[in-house]
mmCIF file of C-alpha atoms in Angstrom:
data_model
loop_
_atom_site.group_PDB
_atom_site.id
_atom_site.type_symbol
_atom_site.label_atom_id
_atom_site.label_comp_id
_atom_site.label_asym_id
_atom_site.label_seq_id
_atom_site.Cartn_x
_atom_site.Cartn_y
_atom_site.Cartn_z
ATOM 1 C CA ASP M 1 -15.137 2.432 -13.309
ATOM 2 C CA ILE M 2 -15.713 5.841 -11.754
ATOM 3 C CA GLN M 3 -13.401 8.488 -13.157
ATOM 4 C CA MET M 4 -12.378 11.541 -11.155
ATOM 5 C CA THR M 5 -11.539 14.898 -12.728
ATOM 6 C CA GLN M 6 -10.324 18.082 -11.083
ATOM 7 C CA SER M 7 -10.629 21.675 -12.182
ATOM 8 C CA PRO M 8 -8.765 23.764 -12.762
ATOM 9 C CA SER M 9 -5.565 21.816 -13.412
ATOM 10 C CA THR M 10 -3.568 24.900 -12.460
ATOM 11 C CA LEU M 11 -4.667 27.909 -10.460
ATOM 12 C CA THR M 12 -2.741 31.135 -9.984
ATOM 13 C CA ALA M 13 -3.690 33.152 -6.929
ATOM 14 C CA SER M 14 -2.421 35.693 -4.438
ATOM 15 C CA VAL M 15 -2.000 35.509 -0.694
ATOM 16 C CA GLY M 16 -5.343 36.292 0.911
ATOM 17 C CA ASP M 17 -7.420 35.064 -2.031
ATOM 18 C CA ARG M 18 -10.332 32.691 -1.601
ATOM 19 C CA VAL M 19 -9.604 29.581 -3.636
ATOM 20 C CA THR M 20 -11.968 26.819 -4.737
ATOM 21 C CA ILE M 21 -10.948 23.534 -6.353
ATOM 22 C CA THR M 22 -13.533 21.175 -7.821
ATOM 23 C CA CYS M 23 -13.451 17.395 -7.989
ATOM 24 C CA ARG M 24 -16.026 15.794 -10.266
ATOM 25 C CA ALA M 25 -16.971 12.132 -10.523
ATOM 26 C CA SER M 26 -18.180 10.469 -13.701
ATOM 27 C CA GLN M 27 -21.252 9.266 -11.814
ATOM 28 C CA SER M 28 -22.920 10.007 -8.509
ATOM 29 C CA ILE M 29 -20.784 8.819 -5.627
ATOM 30 C CA SER M 30 -21.136 8.501 -1.896
ATOM 31 C CA GLY M 31 -19.477 11.052 0.350
ATOM 32 C CA TRP M 32 -16.316 8.990 0.769
ATOM 33 C CA LEU M 33 -14.135 11.712 -0.668
ATOM 34 C CA ALA M 34 -10.839 12.966 0.742
ATOM 35 C CA TRP M 35 -8.522 15.838 -0.123
ATOM 36 C CA TYR M 36 -4.718 15.882 0.153
ATOM 37 C CA GLN M 37 -2.064 18.574 -0.131
ATOM 38 C CA GLN M 38 1.323 17.728 -1.616
ATOM 39 C CA LYS M 39 4.370 19.976 -1.706
ATOM 40 C CA PRO M 40 7.339 19.279 -4.007
ATOM 41 C CA GLY M 41 9.487 16.419 -2.762
ATOM 42 C CA LYS M 42 7.102 15.619 0.078
ATOM 43 C CA ALA M 43 4.471 13.011 0.792
ATOM 44 C CA PRO M 44 0.814 13.965 0.493
ATOM 45 C CA LYS M 45 -0.905 15.239 3.630
ATOM 46 C CA LEU M 46 -4.529 14.531 4.478
ATOM 47 C CA LEU M 47 -6.649 17.689 4.695
ATOM 48 C CA ILE M 48 -10.292 16.603 4.484
ATOM 49 C CA TYR M 49 -12.045 13.242 4.797
ATOM 50 C CA LYS M 50 -15.629 12.137 4.278
ATOM 51 C CA ALA M 51 -16.092 15.187 2.020
ATOM 52 C CA SER M 52 -16.257 17.805 4.768
ATOM 53 C CA HIS M 53 -14.436 16.598 7.886
ATOM 54 C CA LEU M 54 -11.245 18.492 8.706
ATOM 55 C CA ALA M 55 -8.292 16.233 9.495
ATOM 56 C CA SER M 56 -6.466 16.678 12.775
ATOM 57 C CA GLY M 57 -4.147 19.676 12.860
ATOM 58 C CA VAL M 58 -5.357 21.159 9.573
ATOM 59 C CA PRO M 59 -6.052 24.910 9.682
ATOM 60 C CA SER M 60 -9.689 25.941 9.645
ATOM 61 C CA ARG M 61 -9.202 27.991 6.469
ATOM 62 C CA PHE M 62 -9.529 24.662 4.645
ATOM 63 C CA SER M 63 -13.036 23.305 4.124
ATOM 64 C CA GLY M 64 -14.703 20.693 1.981
ATOM 65 C CA SER M 65 -18.216 20.279 0.684
ATOM 66 C CA GLY M 66 -20.263 18.563 -1.964
ATOM 67 C CA SER M 67 -22.410 15.601 -2.818
ATOM 68 C CA GLY M 68 -23.493 13.578 -5.803
ATOM 69 C CA THR M 69 -20.900 14.164 -8.511
ATOM 70 C CA ASP M 70 -19.381 17.501 -7.481
ATOM 71 C CA PHE M 71 -17.141 18.188 -4.511
ATOM 72 C CA THR M 72 -15.123 21.269 -3.615
ATOM 73 C CA LEU M 73 -12.106 22.149 -1.530
ATOM 74 C CA THR M 74 -12.061 25.778 -0.416
ATOM 75 C CA ILE M 75 -9.200 27.740 1.094
ATOM 76 C CA SER M 76 -10.811 30.821 2.623
ATOM 77 C CA SER M 77 -7.684 32.979 2.689
ATOM 78 C CA LEU M 78 -4.672 31.615 0.839
ATOM 79 C CA GLN M 79 -1.461 31.606 2.859
ATOM 80 C CA PRO M 80 2.145 31.314 1.619
ATOM 81 C CA ASP M 81 2.299 27.765 2.984
ATOM 82 C CA ASP M 82 -0.685 26.727 0.843
ATOM 83 C CA PHE M 83 1.045 26.849 -2.536
ATOM 84 C CA ALA M 84 1.065 23.175 -3.441
ATOM 85 C CA THR M 85 -0.737 20.528 -5.477
ATOM 86 C CA TYR M 86 -4.088 19.258 -4.239
ATOM 87 C CA TYR M 87 -5.584 15.835 -4.940
ATOM 88 C CA CYS M 88 -9.027 14.424 -4.325
ATOM 89 C CA GLN M 89 -9.460 10.709 -3.610
ATOM 90 C CA HIS M 90 -12.583 8.591 -3.759
ATOM 91 C CA TYR M 91 -13.512 5.138 -2.487
ATOM 92 C CA ASN M 92 -15.962 2.847 -4.202
ATOM 93 C CA ASN M 93 -16.385 -0.903 -4.120
ATOM 94 C CA TYR M 94 -12.932 -1.720 -2.715
ATOM 95 C CA VAL M 95 -11.145 0.601 -5.145
ATOM 96 C CA PHE M 96 -9.425 3.882 -4.300
ATOM 97 C CA THR M 97 -9.045 6.493 -7.035
ATOM 98 C CA PHE M 98 -7.170 9.780 -6.978
ATOM 99 C CA GLY M 99 -7.985 12.788 -9.096
ATOM 100 C CA PRO M 100 -5.297 14.184 -11.434
ATOM 101 C CA GLY M 101 -4.428 17.083 -9.143
ATOM 102 C CA THR M 102 -4.688 20.884 -9.067
ATOM 103 C CA LYS M 103 -1.542 22.946 -8.753
ATOM 104 C CA VAL M 104 -1.908 26.232 -6.874
ATOM 105 C CA ASP M 105 0.735 28.725 -7.983
ATOM 106 C CA ILE M 106 1.688 32.141 -6.707
ATOM 107 C CA LYS M 107 0.478 35.114 -8.757
ATOM 108 C CA GLN V 1 3.957 9.644 17.041
ATOM 109 C CA LEU V 2 3.241 7.427 14.069
ATOM 110 C CA GLN V 3 6.076 7.005 11.599
ATOM 111 C CA LEU V 4 6.233 4.932 8.444
ATOM 112 C CA GLN V 5 9.492 4.256 6.638
ATOM 113 C CA GLU V 6 9.860 2.607 3.249
ATOM 114 C CA SER V 7 12.960 0.580 2.435
ATOM 115 C CA GLY V 8 14.200 -1.468 -0.485
ATOM 116 C CA PRO V 9 16.290 -1.344 -3.647
ATOM 117 C CA GLY V 10 16.232 1.909 -5.573
ATOM 118 C CA LEU V 11 17.025 0.203 -8.869
ATOM 119 C CA VAL V 12 15.276 -2.819 -10.352
ATOM 120 C CA LYS V 13 15.883 -4.432 -13.735
ATOM 121 C CA PRO V 14 13.056 -4.800 -16.246
ATOM 122 C CA SER V 15 11.095 -8.066 -15.905
ATOM 123 C CA GLU V 16 12.287 -8.529 -12.333
ATOM 124 C CA THR V 17 10.319 -8.130 -9.102
ATOM 125 C CA LEU V 18 10.215 -4.921 -7.097
ATOM 126 C CA SER V 19 10.207 -5.506 -3.337
ATOM 127 C CA LEU V 20 9.664 -2.866 -0.669
ATOM 128 C CA THR V 21 9.064 -2.956 3.060
ATOM 129 C CA CYS V 22 7.328 -0.398 5.251
ATOM 130 C CA SER V 23 8.377 -0.271 8.895
ATOM 131 C CA VAL V 24 5.760 1.130 11.248
ATOM 132 C CA SER V 25 6.607 2.784 14.563
ATOM 133 C CA GLY V 26 4.371 4.594 17.011
ATOM 134 C CA ASP V 27 1.400 2.316 16.317
ATOM 135 C CA SER V 28 0.770 -1.388 16.201
ATOM 136 C CA ILE V 29 0.184 -2.887 12.805
ATOM 137 C CA ARG V 30 -2.518 -4.890 14.606
ATOM 138 C CA SER V 31 -4.525 -1.719 15.229
ATOM 139 C CA ASN V 32 -7.844 -1.134 13.492
ATOM 140 C CA TYR V 33 -6.393 0.190 10.253
ATOM 141 C CA PHE V 34 -5.464 -1.128 6.870
ATOM 142 C CA TRP V 35 -1.939 -0.449 5.609
ATOM 143 C CA GLY V 36 -1.488 0.651 2.028
ATOM 144 C CA TRP V 37 0.868 1.329 -0.844
ATOM 145 C CA ILE V 38 0.525 4.261 -3.227
ATOM 146 C CA ARG V 39 2.885 5.290 -6.004
ATOM 147 C CA GLN V 40 3.611 8.413 -8.014
ATOM 148 C CA ALA V 41 5.417 8.348 -11.333
ATOM 149 C CA PRO V 42 7.787 11.300 -11.889
ATOM 150 C CA GLY V 43 5.744 14.448 -12.461
ATOM 151 C CA LYS V 44 2.478 12.513 -12.348
ATOM 152 C CA GLY V 45 -0.422 11.932 -9.986
ATOM 153 C CA LEU V 46 -1.068 9.402 -7.241
ATOM 154 C CA GLU V 47 -2.036 5.779 -7.860
ATOM 155 C CA TRP V 48 -3.275 3.379 -5.197
ATOM 156 C CA ILE V 49 -1.607 -0.033 -5.450
ATOM 157 C CA GLY V 50 -3.082 -2.116 -2.663
ATOM 158 C CA SER V 51 -3.840 -2.389 1.047
ATOM 159 C CA ILE V 52 -3.796 -5.053 3.738
ATOM 160 C CA TYR V 53 -5.237 -5.633 7.220
ATOM 161 C CA TYR V 54 -3.098 -7.381 9.839
ATOM 162 C CA SER V 55 -5.386 -10.408 9.714
ATOM 163 C CA GLY V 56 -4.505 -10.848 6.044
ATOM 164 C CA SER V 57 -7.480 -9.271 4.274
ATOM 165 C CA LYS V 58 -6.101 -7.524 1.227
ATOM 166 C CA TYR V 59 -7.357 -5.506 -1.700
ATOM 167 C CA TYR V 60 -5.547 -4.497 -4.874
ATOM 168 C CA SER V 61 -5.952 -2.002 -7.659
ATOM 169 C CA PRO V 62 -7.678 -3.790 -10.549
ATOM 170 C CA SER V 63 -5.074 -2.458 -12.976
ATOM 171 C CA LEU V 64 -2.164 -3.939 -11.001
ATOM 172 C CA LYS V 65 -3.819 -6.934 -9.384
ATOM 173 C CA SER V 66 -2.157 -9.545 -11.578
ATOM 174 C CA ARG V 67 1.336 -8.381 -10.567
ATOM 175 C CA VAL V 68 0.946 -7.214 -6.952
ATOM 176 C CA THR V 69 1.326 -8.978 -3.631
ATOM 177 C CA VAL V 70 1.034 -7.174 -0.307
ATOM 178 C CA SER V 71 1.902 -9.004 2.903
ATOM 179 C CA VAL V 72 2.202 -8.214 6.597
ATOM 180 C CA ASP V 73 4.661 -9.309 9.295
ATOM 181 C CA THR V 74 3.093 -8.560 12.656
ATOM 182 C CA SER V 75 6.168 -9.743 14.568
ATOM 183 C CA LYS V 76 8.233 -6.994 12.955
ATOM 184 C CA ASN V 77 5.435 -4.424 12.714
ATOM 185 C CA GLN V 78 6.047 -4.250 8.982
ATOM 186 C CA PHE V 79 4.187 -4.733 5.748
ATOM 187 C CA SER V 80 5.585 -5.329 2.296
ATOM 188 C CA LEU V 81 4.957 -4.867 -1.415
ATOM 189 C CA ARG V 82 6.017 -7.089 -4.275
ATOM 190 C CA LEU V 83 5.410 -6.023 -7.874
ATOM 191 C CA SER V 84 6.429 -8.544 -10.499
ATOM 192 C CA SER V 85 7.440 -8.222 -14.143
ATOM 193 C CA VAL V 86 8.295 -4.542 -13.817
ATOM 194 C CA THR V 87 8.821 -2.221 -16.760
ATOM 195 C CA ALA V 88 9.967 1.383 -17.074
ATOM 196 C CA ALA V 89 6.335 2.390 -16.488
ATOM 197 C CA ASP V 90 6.715 1.176 -12.891
ATOM 198 C CA THR V 91 9.383 3.793 -12.172
ATOM 199 C CA ALA V 92 7.903 5.891 -9.395
ATOM 200 C CA ILE V 93 8.079 7.104 -5.834
ATOM 201 C CA TYR V 94 6.447 4.429 -3.711
ATOM 202 C CA TYR V 95 4.699 5.520 -0.526
ATOM 203 C CA CYS V 96 3.394 3.420 2.314
ATOM 204 C CA ALA V 97 0.526 4.796 4.365
ATOM 205 C CA ARG V 98 -1.861 4.055 7.183
ATOM 206 C CA HIS V 99 -5.228 3.442 5.619
ATOM 207 C CA VAL V 100 -8.443 4.327 7.402
ATOM 208 C CA TRP V 101 -11.017 1.859 6.140
ATOM 209 C CA GLY V 102 -14.519 1.579 7.389
ATOM 210 C CA TYR V 103 -17.970 3.070 7.450
ATOM 211 C CA SER V 104 -17.611 3.543 11.189
ATOM 212 C CA SER V 105 -13.908 4.444 11.203
ATOM 213 C CA PRO V 106 -15.132 6.777 9.669
ATOM 214 C CA GLY V 107 -13.961 6.930 6.160
ATOM 215 C CA PHE V 108 -11.790 5.505 3.476
ATOM 216 C CA HIS V 109 -8.616 7.569 3.261
ATOM 217 C CA PHE V 110 -4.888 7.619 4.019
ATOM 218 C CA ASP V 111 -4.151 9.549 7.185
ATOM 219 C CA SER V 112 -0.387 9.113 7.615
ATOM 220 C CA TRP V 113 2.262 8.630 4.944
ATOM 221 C CA GLY V 114 5.878 7.599 4.772
ATOM 222 C CA GLN V 115 8.354 9.911 3.083
ATOM 223 C CA GLY V 116 8.415 7.748 -0.040
ATOM 224 C CA THR V 117 11.179 5.926 -1.851
ATOM 225 C CA LEU V 118 12.120 6.280 -5.502
ATOM 226 C CA VAL V 119 12.331 3.040 -7.438
ATOM 227 C CA THR V 120 13.794 3.197 -10.927
ATOM 228 C CA VAL V 121 13.312 0.366 -13.394
ATOM 229 C CA SER V 122 16.271 0.231 -15.728
ATOM 230 C CA SER V 123 18.828 -2.224 -17.024
#
């Protein structure tokens, strides 16, 4: 089975900061990687699909990149609405796996 | 506008079967999407449970496969989850979601989610 890890597990940042979250697979994977944002008490929201494609309605400050085993979610200028937990999700061989999450806290 | 709404008992006894239904509005369950279930234990991460296509094609998480059944009712525009022999470890918020599935779709991800429903397993 392919295992997904995320780093860091928690990130403390200020409004306006550039933030990067990494999702790493235990072996090289295809680009079928998605990113979600989840706020407390709410359902996850799709941000990025197919590693780098911005979902409909998602602000352009969010971007995704990567290939092989390492993928990143970047927020170019952190906004107050962006403090949340972020999850990556991978597809392989009819199985969908989420990463453990990265919590973005206010400094 | 697509909406998904989970419904079902909020409390299930250990060893019994958890049953939830997801009602879909704003889209036909016969559209070119899978429909999936994901859960989140309190304070924990997300876990995919299983997904189904309106024609009946279904796929389950290997770790839950022996206990999970997902079904679809096209006449009601609903799909359902049954999880048997539940234990306290099955206590979680259960989400239903529209599941993009296909190399030409493109992608393999969940693009719309219900608000989730908390199911507690306790006697």
